[in-house]
XYZ file of C-alpha atoms in Angstrom:
298
model
C 19.634 5.907 -15.206
C 16.869 3.324 -15.098
C 13.986 4.863 -13.231
C 11.688 2.282 -10.741
C 8.138 1.928 -12.571
C 4.962 2.496 -10.378
C 3.431 -0.621 -9.207
C -0.152 -0.817 -10.339
C -3.224 -2.100 -8.576
C -3.395 -3.789 -5.290
C -1.703 -7.021 -4.319
C -4.570 -9.947 -4.810
C -5.062 -11.171 -1.392
C -5.630 -7.741 0.039
C -8.114 -7.173 -2.240
C -9.787 -10.056 -2.039
C -9.794 -10.049 1.637
C -11.000 -6.217 1.659
C -14.443 -7.309 -0.436
C -14.730 -9.986 2.383
C -13.932 -13.586 0.520
C -11.336 -15.065 3.529
C -8.346 -13.231 5.500
C -5.416 -12.454 4.034
C -3.462 -15.424 5.391
C -6.737 -18.174 4.138
C -6.076 -16.337 0.618
C -2.578 -16.685 0.469
C -3.140 -20.550 1.350
C -5.634 -20.653 -1.788
C -2.858 -18.982 -3.903
C 0.138 -21.416 -2.652
C -2.849 -24.529 -3.492
C -3.342 -23.000 -6.892
C -6.878 -22.408 -6.570
C -7.215 -18.983 -7.607
C -6.535 -18.158 -11.366
C -5.850 -13.962 -12.773
C -6.654 -13.769 -16.758
C -6.593 -17.431 -17.315
C -3.139 -18.062 -15.648
C -2.570 -19.210 -11.608
C -2.313 -16.875 -9.812
C 1.339 -16.261 -7.087
C 1.695 -14.656 -3.868
C 2.139 -10.980 -4.303
C 0.718 -10.489 -7.712
C -1.178 -7.086 -8.334
C -4.528 -6.541 -9.651
C -6.675 -4.079 -11.468
C -10.541 -3.420 -11.962
C -10.420 -5.086 -15.689
C -8.676 -8.179 -14.521
C -10.478 -11.261 -14.276
C -10.316 -13.575 -11.363
C -11.481 -17.135 -10.706
C -11.273 -18.643 -7.736
C -11.819 -22.330 -7.819
C -13.209 -21.914 -11.221
C -16.014 -19.732 -10.380
C -15.804 -16.011 -11.571
C -15.303 -13.525 -8.775
C -17.374 -10.316 -9.831
C -15.597 -7.081 -10.044
C -18.909 -5.964 -8.530
C -17.237 -6.859 -5.440
C -14.210 -5.010 -5.196
C -15.752 -2.489 -2.861
C -15.706 -3.510 0.680
C -18.712 -5.284 2.083
C -20.415 -3.167 5.080
C -18.124 -4.067 8.217
C -19.494 -6.281 10.366
C -18.010 -8.058 13.555
C -19.953 -10.631 15.488
C -18.929 -12.533 19.185
C -20.316 -16.147 19.132
C -20.164 -18.802 21.909
C -19.392 -21.558 20.122
C -20.048 -25.023 21.938
C -17.619 -28.116 21.854
C -17.941 -30.529 18.622
C -18.626 -27.547 16.001
C -15.858 -26.946 13.876
C -14.955 -23.705 12.462
C -14.975 -24.871 8.813
C -17.918 -24.099 5.975
C -17.836 -27.936 4.800
C -16.599 -30.665 6.489
C -16.242 -34.084 4.367
C -17.225 -35.911 7.340
C -20.692 -34.076 7.829
C -19.543 -33.011 11.483
C -21.854 -29.921 12.491
C -19.923 -26.543 11.923
C -20.180 -22.688 13.290
C -21.589 -21.602 10.152
C -25.639 -23.241 10.352
C -26.275 -21.098 13.031
C -24.825 -17.664 11.979
C -27.006 -15.066 9.571
C -26.834 -14.923 6.123
C -25.344 -12.657 3.913
C -26.349 -10.661 1.087
C -22.509 -9.595 0.361
C -19.470 -10.887 1.595
C -19.082 -13.781 4.036
C -18.141 -14.351 7.831
C -14.467 -14.487 8.270
C -13.006 -15.974 12.026
C -10.360 -14.748 13.749
C -8.389 -17.491 14.709
C -10.066 -20.957 14.848
C -11.197 -22.889 17.791
C -10.740 -26.674 17.400
C -13.770 -28.800 17.576
C -12.963 -29.629 21.394
C -12.676 -26.099 22.395
C -15.474 -23.891 23.594
C -16.202 -19.975 23.768
C -15.389 -16.884 22.214
C -14.670 -16.756 18.192
C -14.875 -13.154 16.632
C -16.260 -13.175 12.476
C -16.218 -10.515 10.426
C -17.019 -9.146 6.972
C -13.986 -7.368 6.689
C -10.654 -9.450 6.040
C -8.146 -6.685 6.708
C -9.398 -6.439 10.510
C -9.346 -10.348 10.306
C -6.118 -10.647 9.402
C -4.259 -7.694 11.677
C -6.291 -9.066 14.637
C -4.643 -12.619 14.144
C -1.165 -11.544 13.317
C 1.230 -11.728 15.799
C 2.804 -8.763 15.031
C -0.410 -6.609 16.780
C 0.329 -8.802 20.094
C -3.309 -8.777 20.390
C -4.386 -10.583 23.870
C -6.353 -14.299 23.969
C -7.426 -15.308 27.166
C -8.348 -18.861 28.134
C -10.194 -20.706 31.060
C -8.020 -23.952 30.932
C -8.996 -27.132 33.405
C -5.855 -29.243 34.125
C -5.741 -33.002 35.630
C -3.499 -33.205 38.250
C -1.146 -30.781 40.379
C 0.702 -28.328 39.013
C 3.940 -27.081 40.595
C 5.362 -23.606 41.097
C 8.248 -25.077 39.129
C 5.932 -26.050 36.064
C 3.762 -22.515 35.673
C 7.381 -20.825 35.689
C 8.180 -22.751 32.426
C 5.224 -22.133 31.583
C 5.722 -18.423 31.085
C 9.686 -18.482 30.737
C 8.598 -20.550 27.497
C 8.997 -24.207 26.358
C 10.102 -25.158 23.131
C 7.681 -26.933 20.988
C 7.465 -28.686 17.312
C 6.992 -25.099 15.560
C 9.383 -23.039 17.806
C 8.961 -21.814 21.355
C 6.130 -20.238 23.296
C 5.093 -19.304 26.412
C 1.909 -17.919 28.259
C 2.285 -13.992 28.564
C 0.283 -14.319 32.603
C -1.168 -17.416 34.314
C -3.484 -17.578 37.003
C -4.890 -19.580 39.250
C -8.710 -19.896 39.308
C -9.553 -22.436 41.230
C -11.191 -26.391 40.955
C -12.048 -29.383 42.829
C -10.385 -32.944 43.407
C -7.749 -33.377 40.515
C -9.008 -30.641 38.742
C -7.498 -27.119 38.712
C -8.890 -24.088 36.928
C -6.410 -21.392 35.418
C -6.701 -18.480 33.066
C -3.889 -18.202 30.466
C -3.309 -15.033 28.249
C -1.579 -15.896 24.675
C -0.651 -13.489 21.995
C -0.617 -15.711 19.361
C -2.767 -17.933 17.536
C -0.864 -21.169 16.652
C -2.712 -24.419 16.193
C -3.507 -25.971 19.768
C -0.624 -23.878 20.826
C -2.471 -23.905 24.532
C -3.384 -27.604 24.688
C 0.449 -28.010 23.971
C 1.944 -25.762 25.828
C 0.568 -27.286 29.435
C 1.057 -31.023 27.058
C 4.686 -30.092 26.956
C 4.993 -29.990 30.959
C 3.128 -33.184 31.063
C -0.106 -32.202 32.181
C -3.220 -32.868 30.368
C -5.921 -30.325 29.295
C -9.634 -31.338 30.085
C -11.286 -28.725 29.276
C -10.582 -25.329 27.328
C -12.530 -22.283 26.881
C -11.860 -18.838 25.321
C -13.312 -15.923 27.412
C -11.575 -12.972 25.610
C -9.837 -11.699 22.076
C -8.460 -8.753 22.519
C -11.064 -5.693 23.683
C -13.591 -8.355 23.615
C -15.647 -10.161 26.743
C -17.397 -13.365 26.181
C -20.753 -12.409 28.633
C -22.539 -14.504 30.448
C -25.814 -13.471 28.767
C -25.142 -14.727 25.529
C -25.448 -18.519 25.883
C -23.947 -21.285 24.450
C -24.565 -21.288 20.544
C -25.881 -17.594 20.348
C -23.862 -14.622 18.782
C -24.785 -11.361 18.988
C -23.366 -8.265 16.930
C -20.469 -5.832 18.874
C -21.429 -2.547 18.653
C -20.306 0.508 17.300
C -18.039 1.469 20.411
C -16.720 -2.235 20.642
C -15.601 -2.183 16.622
C -13.733 0.754 17.270
C -12.182 -0.651 19.851
C -10.604 -3.601 17.582
C -10.045 -0.994 14.902
C -8.039 0.741 17.679
C -5.935 -2.450 18.594
C -5.676 -3.255 14.954
C -4.069 0.302 14.214
C -6.874 0.940 11.713
C -8.966 4.048 11.150
C -12.303 3.966 13.331
C -15.626 4.045 11.753
C -16.854 7.955 11.489
C -20.759 7.178 11.049
C -22.029 5.062 13.125
C -23.154 2.236 11.108
C -26.724 1.695 10.394
C -29.130 0.008 13.220
C -28.861 -3.421 13.562
C -30.388 -6.544 15.369
C -29.020 -6.672 18.996
C -30.479 -10.305 19.493
C -29.264 -13.218 20.517
C -29.826 -16.011 18.197
C -31.923 -18.940 19.706
C -30.313 -22.312 19.099
C -32.751 -23.908 17.159
C -31.154 -27.461 17.404
C -30.124 -27.792 21.117
C -30.815 -26.017 24.334
C -27.780 -24.599 25.605
C -25.838 -26.909 27.566
C -25.234 -25.967 31.571
C -21.771 -24.927 32.479
C -19.654 -26.939 34.817
C -18.156 -25.794 37.780
C -14.688 -23.488 36.786
C -14.918 -20.142 35.125
C -17.654 -18.428 34.146
C -17.248 -15.736 31.619
C -18.668 -12.510 32.854
C -20.798 -9.692 31.769
C -18.623 -6.648 33.651
C -15.048 -6.471 33.860
C -15.493 -4.380 37.222
C -17.438 -8.078 38.088
C -13.759 -10.094 37.773
C -11.019 -8.138 39.508
C -8.656 -10.520 37.338
C -9.814 -8.558 34.254
C -9.998 -5.210 36.225
C -6.269 -5.249 37.130
C -5.843 -5.803 32.732
C -5.675 -3.562 29.803
C -6.351 -5.493 26.912
C -4.733 -4.596 23.917
């Protein structure tokens, strides 16, 4: 009678994510593209590694010293329109990374992405496992957006968006839609989704024939974009805020207070913060926003 042999080591994508190389989803993509080698051979999805294995990413060796997870840090960044959430752009366009603090160990991993013309709240962390869980649809983490659309929207169209529409990559819907003012042909809404498919918010509106003229993320899970955090600036999350994210991610809380970190807002050295237009503004306190006060972010 055969016995199951114990599997040695950890999955490659988990090891690299824990070391802050990237999110699990990002690393799985690299493995599929053949960018990672283990002991001189192209890595495979689900492959397990141990400390003695030699790992190379894009031909560069991955140091075994990095197998230990870096200090967990989480930032909230107020992304302006016109910036890319990518490390390098072949066209030389501006990316978010020139504004972020430098790390001695690990790297900043974005929790989801915002496209070029979308602004607002972007979480970044050195913890690949936390990033993966916050992004995974199974965790049902809410993402809230302020959306400005052009033209009138009927009650029937709004019902359609909450009941669900068929997109090219499957059915999608908004969990909630709340109208929040506007002038002339422009109307503002706050919408909530539970997953982060590419351009999902824009594509949902486009599916009912409505054009989005402005899109801004104002909340991710328990983290709200504060009015004090100007465009192009970031701040480190507090110990309490990080533990709230760990809780909704199903990860154990940090038991010790992390080392004191700067709690300042980084100056935008290259351009002045943009003035906010008419429409919903970020709130520094949920108590001042009746729409958020009635909700329990998941």
